[in-house]
CSV table of C-alpha atoms in Angstrom, one decimal:
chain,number,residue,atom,x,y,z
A,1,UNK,CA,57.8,-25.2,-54.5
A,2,UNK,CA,54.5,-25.5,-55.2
A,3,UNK,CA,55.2,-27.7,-59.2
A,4,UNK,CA,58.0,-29.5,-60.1
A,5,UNK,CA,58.6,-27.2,-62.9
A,6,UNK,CA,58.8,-24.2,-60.9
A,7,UNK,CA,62.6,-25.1,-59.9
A,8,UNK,CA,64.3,-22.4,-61.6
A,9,UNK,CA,66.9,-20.3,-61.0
A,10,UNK,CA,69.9,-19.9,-62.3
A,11,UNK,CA,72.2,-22.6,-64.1
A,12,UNK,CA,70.1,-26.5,-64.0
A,13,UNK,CA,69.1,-29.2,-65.6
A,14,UNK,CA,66.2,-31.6,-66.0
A,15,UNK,CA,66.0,-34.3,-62.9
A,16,UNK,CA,66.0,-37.3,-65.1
A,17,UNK,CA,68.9,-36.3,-66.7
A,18,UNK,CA,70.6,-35.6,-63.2
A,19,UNK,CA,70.0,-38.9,-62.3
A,20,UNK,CA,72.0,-40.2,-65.4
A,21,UNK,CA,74.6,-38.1,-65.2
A,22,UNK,CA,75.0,-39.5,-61.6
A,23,UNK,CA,74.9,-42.8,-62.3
A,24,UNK,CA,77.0,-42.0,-65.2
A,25,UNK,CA,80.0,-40.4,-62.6
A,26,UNK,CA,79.7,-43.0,-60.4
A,27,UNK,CA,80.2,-45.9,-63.3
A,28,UNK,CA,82.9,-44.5,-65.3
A,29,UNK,CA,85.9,-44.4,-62.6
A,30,UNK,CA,85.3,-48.2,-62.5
A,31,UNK,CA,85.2,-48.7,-66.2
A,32,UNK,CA,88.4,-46.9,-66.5
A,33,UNK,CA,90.3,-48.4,-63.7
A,34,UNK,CA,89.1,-51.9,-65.1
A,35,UNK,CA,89.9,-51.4,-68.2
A,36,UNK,CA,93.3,-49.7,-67.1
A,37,UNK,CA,94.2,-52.8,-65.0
A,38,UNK,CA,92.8,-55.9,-66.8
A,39,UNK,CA,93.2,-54.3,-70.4
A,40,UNK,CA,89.7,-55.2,-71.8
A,41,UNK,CA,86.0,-54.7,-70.5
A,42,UNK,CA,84.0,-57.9,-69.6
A,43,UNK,CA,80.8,-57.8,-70.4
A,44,UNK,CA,79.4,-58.7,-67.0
A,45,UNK,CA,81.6,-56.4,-65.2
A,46,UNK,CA,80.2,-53.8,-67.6
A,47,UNK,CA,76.8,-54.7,-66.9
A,48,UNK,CA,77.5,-54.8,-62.8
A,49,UNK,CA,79.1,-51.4,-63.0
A,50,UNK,CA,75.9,-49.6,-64.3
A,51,UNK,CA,73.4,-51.3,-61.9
A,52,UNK,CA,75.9,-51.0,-58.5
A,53,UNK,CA,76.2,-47.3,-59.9
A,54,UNK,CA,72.0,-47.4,-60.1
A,55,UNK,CA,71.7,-48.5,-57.1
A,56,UNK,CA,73.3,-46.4,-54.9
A,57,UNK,CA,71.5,-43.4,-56.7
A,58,UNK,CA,68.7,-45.0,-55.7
A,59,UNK,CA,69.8,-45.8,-52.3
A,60,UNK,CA,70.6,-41.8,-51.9
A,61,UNK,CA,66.5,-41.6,-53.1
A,62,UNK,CA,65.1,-44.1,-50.9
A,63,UNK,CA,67.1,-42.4,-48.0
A,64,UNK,CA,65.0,-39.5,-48.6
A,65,UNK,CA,61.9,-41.3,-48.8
A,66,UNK,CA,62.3,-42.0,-45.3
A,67,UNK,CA,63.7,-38.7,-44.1
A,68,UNK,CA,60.8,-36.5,-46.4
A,69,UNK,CA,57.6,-39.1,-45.5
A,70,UNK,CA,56.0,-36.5,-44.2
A,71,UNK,CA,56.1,-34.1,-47.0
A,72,UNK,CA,55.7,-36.8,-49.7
A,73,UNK,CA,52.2,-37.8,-48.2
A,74,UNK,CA,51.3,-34.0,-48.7
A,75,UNK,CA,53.0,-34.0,-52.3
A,76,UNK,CA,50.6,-37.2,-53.3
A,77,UNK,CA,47.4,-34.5,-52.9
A,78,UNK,CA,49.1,-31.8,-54.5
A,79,UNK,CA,50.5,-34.1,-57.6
A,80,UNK,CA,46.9,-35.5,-57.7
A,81,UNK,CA,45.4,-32.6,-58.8
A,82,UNK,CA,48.0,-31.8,-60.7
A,83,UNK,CA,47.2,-34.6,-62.9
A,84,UNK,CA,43.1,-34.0,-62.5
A,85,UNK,CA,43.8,-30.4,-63.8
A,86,UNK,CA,46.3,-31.2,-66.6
A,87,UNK,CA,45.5,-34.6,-68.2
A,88,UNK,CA,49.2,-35.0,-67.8
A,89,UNK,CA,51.7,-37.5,-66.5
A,90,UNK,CA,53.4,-36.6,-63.1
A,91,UNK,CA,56.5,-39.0,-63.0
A,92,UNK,CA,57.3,-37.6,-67.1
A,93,UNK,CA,57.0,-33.3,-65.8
A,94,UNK,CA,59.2,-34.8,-62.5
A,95,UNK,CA,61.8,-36.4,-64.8
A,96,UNK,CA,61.5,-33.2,-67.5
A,97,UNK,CA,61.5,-30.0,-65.1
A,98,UNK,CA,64.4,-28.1,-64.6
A,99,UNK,CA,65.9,-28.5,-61.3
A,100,UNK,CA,68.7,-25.6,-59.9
A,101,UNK,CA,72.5,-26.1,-59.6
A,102,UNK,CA,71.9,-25.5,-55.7
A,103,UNK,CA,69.2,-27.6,-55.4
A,104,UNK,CA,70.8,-30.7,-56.9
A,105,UNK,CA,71.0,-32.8,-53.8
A,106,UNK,CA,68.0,-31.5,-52.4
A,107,UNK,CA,66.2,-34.2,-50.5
A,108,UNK,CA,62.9,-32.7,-50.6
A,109,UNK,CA,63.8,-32.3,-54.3
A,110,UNK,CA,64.2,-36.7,-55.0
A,111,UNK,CA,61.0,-37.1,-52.8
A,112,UNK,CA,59.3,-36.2,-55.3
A,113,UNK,CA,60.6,-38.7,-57.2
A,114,UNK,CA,58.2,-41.0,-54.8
A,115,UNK,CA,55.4,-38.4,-54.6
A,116,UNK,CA,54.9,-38.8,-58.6
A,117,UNK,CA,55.3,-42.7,-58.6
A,118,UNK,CA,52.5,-42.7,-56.2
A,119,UNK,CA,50.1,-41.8,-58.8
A,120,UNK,CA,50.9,-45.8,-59.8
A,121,UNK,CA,51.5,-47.5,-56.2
A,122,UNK,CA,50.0,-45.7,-53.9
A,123,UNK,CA,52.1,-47.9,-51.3
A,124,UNK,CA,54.4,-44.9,-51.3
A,125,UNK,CA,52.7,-42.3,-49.5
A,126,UNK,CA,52.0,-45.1,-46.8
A,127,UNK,CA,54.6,-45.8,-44.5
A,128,UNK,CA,52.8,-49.2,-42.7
A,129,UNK,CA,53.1,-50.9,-46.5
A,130,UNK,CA,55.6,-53.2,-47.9
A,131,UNK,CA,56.7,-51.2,-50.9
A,132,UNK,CA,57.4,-48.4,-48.3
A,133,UNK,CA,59.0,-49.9,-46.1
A,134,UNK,CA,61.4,-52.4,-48.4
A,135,UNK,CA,62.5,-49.7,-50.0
A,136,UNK,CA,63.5,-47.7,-46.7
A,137,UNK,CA,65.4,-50.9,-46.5
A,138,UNK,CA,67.4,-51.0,-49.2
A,139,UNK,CA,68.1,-47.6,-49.3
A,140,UNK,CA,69.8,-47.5,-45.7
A,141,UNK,CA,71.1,-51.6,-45.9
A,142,UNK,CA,72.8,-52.3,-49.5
A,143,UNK,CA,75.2,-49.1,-50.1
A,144,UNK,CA,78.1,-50.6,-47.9
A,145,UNK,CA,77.6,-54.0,-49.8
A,146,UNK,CA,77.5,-52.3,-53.2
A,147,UNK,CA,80.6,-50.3,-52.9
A,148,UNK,CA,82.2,-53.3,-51.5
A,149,UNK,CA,81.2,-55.7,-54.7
A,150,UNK,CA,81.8,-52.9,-56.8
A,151,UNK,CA,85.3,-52.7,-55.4
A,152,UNK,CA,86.2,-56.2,-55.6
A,153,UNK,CA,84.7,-56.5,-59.2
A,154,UNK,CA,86.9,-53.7,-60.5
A,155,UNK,CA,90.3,-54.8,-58.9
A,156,UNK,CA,89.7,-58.5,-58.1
A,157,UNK,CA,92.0,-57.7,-54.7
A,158,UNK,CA,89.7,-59.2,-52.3
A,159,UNK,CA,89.1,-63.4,-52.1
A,160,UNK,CA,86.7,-64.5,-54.6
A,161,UNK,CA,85.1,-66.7,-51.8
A,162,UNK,CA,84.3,-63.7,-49.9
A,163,UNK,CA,83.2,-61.6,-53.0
A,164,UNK,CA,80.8,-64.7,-54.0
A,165,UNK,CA,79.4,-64.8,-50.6
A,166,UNK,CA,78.3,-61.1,-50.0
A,167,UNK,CA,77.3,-60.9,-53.8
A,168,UNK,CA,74.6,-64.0,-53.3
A,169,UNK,CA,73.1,-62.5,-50.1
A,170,UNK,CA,72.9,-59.4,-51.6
A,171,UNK,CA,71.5,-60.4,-55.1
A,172,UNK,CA,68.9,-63.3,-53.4
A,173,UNK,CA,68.0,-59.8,-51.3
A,174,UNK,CA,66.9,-58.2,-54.7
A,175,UNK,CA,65.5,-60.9,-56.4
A,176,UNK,CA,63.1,-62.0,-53.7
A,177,UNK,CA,62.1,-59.0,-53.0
A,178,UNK,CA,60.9,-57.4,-56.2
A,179,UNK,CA,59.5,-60.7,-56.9
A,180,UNK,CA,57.3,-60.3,-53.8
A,181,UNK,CA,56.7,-56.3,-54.3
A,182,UNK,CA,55.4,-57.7,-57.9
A,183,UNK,CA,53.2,-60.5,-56.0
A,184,UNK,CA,51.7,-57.8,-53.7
A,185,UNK,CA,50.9,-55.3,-56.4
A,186,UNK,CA,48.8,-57.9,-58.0
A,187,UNK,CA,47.6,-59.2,-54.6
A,188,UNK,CA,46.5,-55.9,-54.0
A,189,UNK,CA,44.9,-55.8,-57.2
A,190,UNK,CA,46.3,-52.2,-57.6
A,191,UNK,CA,47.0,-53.3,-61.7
A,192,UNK,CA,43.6,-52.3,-62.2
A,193,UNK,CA,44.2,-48.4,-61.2
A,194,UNK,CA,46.8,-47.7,-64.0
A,195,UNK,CA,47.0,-48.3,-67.9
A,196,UNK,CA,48.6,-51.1,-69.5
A,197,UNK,CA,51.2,-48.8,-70.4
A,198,UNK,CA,52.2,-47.3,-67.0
A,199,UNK,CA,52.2,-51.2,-65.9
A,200,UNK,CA,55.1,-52.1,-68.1
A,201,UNK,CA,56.9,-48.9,-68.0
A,202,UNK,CA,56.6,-47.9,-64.4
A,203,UNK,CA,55.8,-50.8,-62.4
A,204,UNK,CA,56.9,-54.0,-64.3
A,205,UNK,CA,59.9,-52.3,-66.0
A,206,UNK,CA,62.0,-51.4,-63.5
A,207,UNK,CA,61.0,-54.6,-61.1
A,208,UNK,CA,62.2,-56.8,-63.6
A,209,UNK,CA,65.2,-55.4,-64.3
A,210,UNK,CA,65.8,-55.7,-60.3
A,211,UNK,CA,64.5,-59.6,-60.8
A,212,UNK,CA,66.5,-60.3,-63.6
A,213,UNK,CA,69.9,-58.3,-63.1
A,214,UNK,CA,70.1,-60.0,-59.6
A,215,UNK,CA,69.5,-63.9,-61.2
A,216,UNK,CA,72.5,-63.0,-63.4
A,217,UNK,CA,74.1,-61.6,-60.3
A,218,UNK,CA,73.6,-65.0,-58.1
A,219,UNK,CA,75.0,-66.9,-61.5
A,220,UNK,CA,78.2,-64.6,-61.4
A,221,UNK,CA,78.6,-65.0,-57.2
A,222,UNK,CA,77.9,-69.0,-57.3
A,223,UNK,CA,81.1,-69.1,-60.0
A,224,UNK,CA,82.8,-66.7,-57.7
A,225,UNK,CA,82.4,-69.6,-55.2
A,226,UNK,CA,82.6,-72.1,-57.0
A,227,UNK,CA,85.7,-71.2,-58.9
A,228,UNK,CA,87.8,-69.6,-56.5
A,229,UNK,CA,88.6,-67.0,-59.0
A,230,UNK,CA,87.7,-63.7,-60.7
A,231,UNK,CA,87.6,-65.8,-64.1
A,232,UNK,CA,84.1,-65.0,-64.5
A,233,UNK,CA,84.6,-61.4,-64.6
A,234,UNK,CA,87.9,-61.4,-67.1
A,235,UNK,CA,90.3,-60.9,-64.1
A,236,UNK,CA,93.1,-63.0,-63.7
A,237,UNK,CA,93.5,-63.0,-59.2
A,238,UNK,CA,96.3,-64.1,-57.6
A,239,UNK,CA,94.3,-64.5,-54.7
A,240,UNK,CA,92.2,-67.3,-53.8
């Protein structure tokens, strides 16, 4: 595999829209089963759905940031002159090539994923950084707690007290620390390497949606506490 767009073969589709179509299946069982048990759709349950359902995609790619390190240092060379020879963007041809029915859960496939968005942090093709290493983190540390809160916001079975207590650790985790990946990426002055554009779209963009998503997350979990109840999420518990 020596491009991105040279994963062909038979029946596929292009990577980014994999990745939607997998947080998509993983969202829509707890839509329907909310929906089919409280009768309406809260809007922060709707909102939690899509970025638990996120997450654990990108749990699944951080996993094989770890397990392909070696072969994503090599990609970084190869998508570097990639980009010298073509004038083009590696992250969009990742997102846009076609990638095979057989290959879909690939690992080497989504560490490329890392291998492109080291054209903007180069953090990722080193394993002694922060960005490298926080995300190994995540990956392999927040699954079990997001299936768990995504569990207990769709059914509202388990004690709200409990709920509110794994959901604050687990959202302070997220907020503090994109907030200090942000900090270190201007620390590190690497905002002077990439556009203005790639800034916002591929650094900024999705770090603040981890920043802000999270501070609505510790709001929803400090209710949780406070209240006692699953009021906050439109679910009427019996439980305490």
């Amino acid at each position: 595999m020596s491009t991105a767009s040279e994963r062909t073969g038979g029946w596929g589709a292009p990577a980014g829209l994999l990745a939607v179509l997998a947080i998509g299946l993983l969202a829509v069982p707890g839509l329907v089963a909310s929906y089919w048990l409280q009768g309406q759709l809260n809007a922060f349950y709707c909102l939690f759905c899509l970025f638990f359902s996120t997450n654990l995609v990108i749990c699944y790619w951080e996993m094989c940031l770890f397990f392909r390190r070696d072969e994503i240092e090599s990609r970084v060379d190869h998508w570097r002159r990639w980009q010298t020879d073509t004038g083009r963007t590696p992250a969009v041809e990742f997102l846009t090539a076609r990638v095979p029915l057989k290959r879909i859960l690939s690992p080497t496939v989504w560490a490329d994923v890392w291998a492109t968005y080291s054209m903007f942090d180069s953090a990722y093709a080193d394993r002694n950084t922060y960005g490298f290493n926080i995300d190994i983190a995540n990956g392999f540390t927040t699954p079990a707690s997001t299936v768990f809160l995504y569990a207990a916001y769709t059914s509202g079975e388990v004690p709200a007290l409990a709920t509110g207590i794994v959901g604050a650790m687990l959202f302070w985790q997220w907020t503090y620390a994109s907030t200090l990946y942000l900090v270190s990426f201007f620390v590190g002055q690497k905002q002077r390497r990439v556009t203005t554009r790639e800034f916002y779209v591929y650094i900024f963009g999705p770090n603040a949606i981890w920043i802000l998503i999270p501070i609505v997350g510790l709001y929803v979990s400090i209710r949780l506490i406070l209240d006692g109840d699953y009021s906050v999420l439109g679910i009427n518990s019996l439980l305490p």
